[in-house]
């Protein structure tokens, strides 16, 4: 085989592998149940931190949603949960977490998300996001900071996994990575 043919063969293999990886990534996204749209941010690989966190200096917030999807009605943060949705609906902390991601998207991209989404193993749950929800979340944040200052309540463990599963992670300034 001449060198030119070998080069074309190698290029063909590289292209095929890239195509298969792209198709697999699309399939994983489809199976995850996240909304239709272009995925512009993905932080689902905990071993390799490839995405920078979203930051809102004015609110003192930082966080990494699992996905950010550019849907037809705006940017939507999506949080994946490996368990089923509780019968009574999302926990308060989970709602606070996704609302915090909406605040981060709004401040980092200058565009108000129409909602956030919690994607459980069995269903997805949209979390409404309005100015009122933003204010409520910032109020909760203020209360948490105040409580921390007055009662000096601090993290009492070293378990990063516990923080990763915690609904207050996005609003906690002592969360472990
Ligand atoms: S993120 Fe970690 S330190 Fe913060 S409240 Fe949750 S478990 Fe505690």
Short mmCIF file of C-alpha atoms and ligand atoms in Angstrom, two decimals:
data_model
loop_
_atom_site.label_atom_id
_atom_site.label_comp_id
_atom_site.label_asym_id
_atom_site.label_seq_id
_atom_site.Cartn_x
_atom_site.Cartn_y
_atom_site.Cartn_z
CA UNK A 1 0.00 0.00 0.00
CA UNK A 2 1.41 3.41 -0.89
CA UNK A 3 1.77 6.13 1.78
CA UNK A 4 -1.12 8.18 0.33
CA UNK A 5 -3.52 5.24 0.62
CA UNK A 6 -2.38 4.58 4.19
CA UNK A 7 -2.96 8.26 5.09
CA UNK A 8 -6.48 8.14 3.66
CA UNK A 9 -7.18 4.91 5.56
CA UNK A 10 -5.99 6.44 8.85
CA UNK A 11 -8.04 9.59 8.23
CA UNK A 12 -11.07 7.45 7.49
CA UNK A 13 -10.66 5.52 10.75
CA UNK A 14 -10.24 8.75 12.77
CA UNK A 15 -13.38 10.19 11.15
CA UNK A 16 -15.34 7.01 11.85
CA UNK A 17 -14.27 6.95 15.52
CA UNK A 18 -15.21 10.65 15.91
CA UNK A 19 -18.58 9.97 14.30
CA UNK A 20 -19.25 7.02 16.62
CA UNK A 21 -18.30 9.11 19.69
CA UNK A 22 -20.60 11.92 18.56
CA UNK A 23 -23.48 9.46 17.97
CA UNK A 24 -22.93 7.89 21.40
CA UNK A 25 -22.93 11.30 23.10
CA UNK A 26 -26.18 12.22 21.30
CA UNK A 27 -27.74 8.91 22.35
CA UNK A 28 -26.76 9.48 26.01
CA UNK A 29 -28.29 12.97 25.89
CA UNK A 30 -31.50 11.64 24.31
CA UNK A 31 -31.74 8.85 26.89
CA UNK A 32 -31.20 11.31 29.74
CA UNK A 33 -34.50 12.97 28.86
CA UNK A 34 -33.13 16.51 28.70
CA UNK A 35 -35.05 18.90 26.43
CA UNK A 36 -34.49 19.27 22.71
CA UNK A 37 -31.87 21.83 21.82
CA UNK A 38 -28.16 22.38 21.53
CA UNK A 39 -26.18 21.34 24.60
CA UNK A 40 -23.88 24.29 25.28
CA UNK A 41 -22.50 23.10 28.62
CA UNK A 42 -22.04 19.64 30.06
CA UNK A 43 -20.61 18.75 33.45
CA UNK A 44 -21.54 15.11 33.84
CA UNK A 45 -18.02 13.66 34.00
CA UNK A 46 -17.02 14.11 37.64
CA UNK A 47 -13.54 12.70 37.01
CA UNK A 48 -12.54 15.31 34.45
CA UNK A 49 -13.58 18.84 35.28
CA UNK A 50 -13.72 20.23 31.76
CA UNK A 51 -16.29 22.95 32.32
CA UNK A 52 -15.63 26.10 34.33
CA UNK A 53 -18.24 26.88 36.96
CA UNK A 54 -20.83 29.58 36.28
CA UNK A 55 -20.28 32.57 38.54
CA UNK A 56 -22.42 35.43 39.78
CA UNK A 57 -20.14 37.73 41.80
CA UNK A 58 -23.01 40.09 42.67
CA UNK A 59 -24.98 37.24 44.32
CA UNK A 60 -21.91 35.43 45.66
CA UNK A 61 -22.98 32.32 43.79
CA UNK A 62 -21.03 29.72 41.86
CA UNK A 63 -22.11 26.38 40.48
CA UNK A 64 -22.03 23.79 37.74
CA UNK A 65 -25.30 22.47 36.33
CA UNK A 66 -25.09 19.05 34.68
CA UNK A 67 -26.30 20.46 31.37
CA UNK A 68 -27.18 23.77 29.81
CA UNK A 69 -29.49 23.37 26.85
CA UNK A 70 -30.15 26.07 24.30
CA UNK A 71 -33.85 25.38 23.69
CA UNK A 72 -36.15 27.38 21.43
CA UNK A 73 -37.38 29.43 24.41
CA UNK A 74 -34.00 30.09 26.01
CA UNK A 75 -31.12 28.59 27.96
CA UNK A 76 -32.29 25.88 30.38
CA UNK A 77 -30.12 24.43 33.19
CA UNK A 78 -30.70 20.72 33.77
CA UNK A 79 -29.78 18.80 36.92
CA UNK A 80 -29.64 15.00 36.69
CA UNK A 81 -30.71 12.82 39.61
CA UNK A 82 -30.04 9.09 39.52
CA UNK A 83 -33.07 8.26 41.68
CA UNK A 84 -36.79 8.50 41.04
CA UNK A 85 -38.71 11.68 41.76
CA UNK A 86 -40.09 11.68 45.35
CA UNK A 87 -43.87 11.08 45.45
CA UNK A 88 -44.36 14.51 47.00
CA UNK A 89 -42.28 16.20 44.30
CA UNK A 90 -38.75 17.61 44.42
CA UNK A 91 -37.20 18.40 47.80
CA UNK A 92 -36.95 22.04 48.75
CA UNK A 93 -33.16 21.89 48.49
CA UNK A 94 -33.35 20.50 44.94
CA UNK A 95 -35.65 23.32 43.89
CA UNK A 96 -33.25 25.83 45.49
CA UNK A 97 -30.34 24.23 43.65
CA UNK A 98 -31.96 24.49 40.22
CA UNK A 99 -33.23 28.01 40.96
CA UNK A 100 -29.63 28.93 41.84
CA UNK A 101 -28.54 27.57 38.45
CA UNK A 102 -31.19 29.76 36.80
CA UNK A 103 -29.79 32.79 38.64
CA UNK A 104 -26.29 31.84 37.50
CA UNK A 105 -27.40 31.46 33.88
CA UNK A 106 -29.21 34.79 34.04
CA UNK A 107 -26.19 36.61 35.45
CA UNK A 108 -23.52 34.82 33.43
CA UNK A 109 -25.27 35.00 30.04
CA UNK A 110 -27.55 38.01 30.53
CA UNK A 111 -30.59 35.96 29.48
CA UNK A 112 -33.41 34.87 31.79
CA UNK A 113 -34.01 31.12 31.55
CA UNK A 114 -37.68 30.15 31.08
CA UNK A 115 -37.24 27.42 33.73
CA UNK A 116 -34.81 24.88 35.08
CA UNK A 117 -35.29 21.12 34.90
CA UNK A 118 -34.63 18.32 37.37
CA UNK A 119 -34.26 15.12 35.39
CA UNK A 120 -34.96 12.15 37.70
CA UNK A 121 -34.53 8.53 36.66
CA UNK A 122 -38.27 8.20 36.04
CA UNK A 123 -39.38 11.66 34.94
CA UNK A 124 -38.37 15.24 34.43
CA UNK A 125 -39.69 18.04 36.61
CA UNK A 126 -39.64 21.64 35.37
CA UNK A 127 -38.81 24.27 37.96
CA UNK A 128 -40.47 27.63 37.32
CA UNK A 129 -38.15 30.64 37.24
CA UNK A 130 -39.48 34.17 37.65
CA UNK A 131 -38.21 37.34 39.28
CA UNK A 132 -40.12 36.28 42.39
CA UNK A 133 -38.30 32.93 42.46
CA UNK A 134 -34.97 34.71 42.04
CA UNK A 135 -35.73 37.03 44.95
CA UNK A 136 -36.87 34.14 47.13
CA UNK A 137 -33.65 32.22 46.43
CA UNK A 138 -31.48 35.26 47.18
CA UNK A 139 -33.41 35.75 50.40
CA UNK A 140 -32.74 32.12 51.40
CA UNK A 141 -29.06 32.69 50.60
CA UNK A 142 -28.95 35.76 52.83
CA UNK A 143 -30.60 33.83 55.64
CA UNK A 144 -28.11 30.96 55.27
CA UNK A 145 -25.18 33.37 55.41
CA UNK A 146 -26.62 35.17 58.37
CA UNK A 147 -27.21 31.89 60.20
CA UNK A 148 -23.65 30.85 59.42
CA UNK A 149 -22.27 34.10 60.79
CA UNK A 150 -24.31 34.08 63.96
CA UNK A 151 -24.26 30.38 64.76
CA UNK A 152 -20.88 29.62 63.17
CA UNK A 153 -22.40 26.50 61.54
CA UNK A 154 -19.80 24.92 59.26
CA UNK A 155 -19.37 21.77 57.24
CA UNK A 156 -18.70 18.91 59.66
CA UNK A 157 -17.47 16.27 57.20
CA UNK A 158 -14.94 15.65 54.41
CA UNK A 159 -17.14 13.70 51.99
CA UNK A 160 -17.14 15.24 48.54
CA UNK A 161 -19.77 12.73 47.38
CA UNK A 162 -22.14 13.94 50.09
CA UNK A 163 -21.70 17.52 48.91
CA UNK A 164 -22.22 16.49 45.27
CA UNK A 165 -25.56 14.94 46.21
CA UNK A 166 -26.59 17.83 48.43
CA UNK A 167 -29.41 20.06 47.26
CA UNK A 168 -27.76 23.13 48.81
CA UNK A 169 -24.49 22.63 46.97
CA UNK A 170 -25.04 25.53 44.58
CA UNK A 171 -25.68 27.93 47.41
CA UNK A 172 -23.12 26.54 49.88
CA UNK A 173 -19.72 28.19 50.07
CA UNK A 174 -18.18 25.22 51.92
CA UNK A 175 -19.10 22.51 49.39
CA UNK A 176 -16.35 20.02 48.50
CA UNK A 177 -15.55 19.19 44.86
S1 LIG B 1 -22.79 21.22 50.04
FE1 LIG B 1 -21.68 19.95 51.51
S2 LIG B 1 -21.03 21.37 53.13
FE2 LIG B 1 -22.61 22.43 51.92
S3 LIG B 1 -24.55 22.03 53.03
FE3 LIG B 1 -24.34 20.45 51.44
S4 LIG B 1 -23.31 18.70 52.47
FE4 LIG B 1 -23.01 20.54 53.78
#
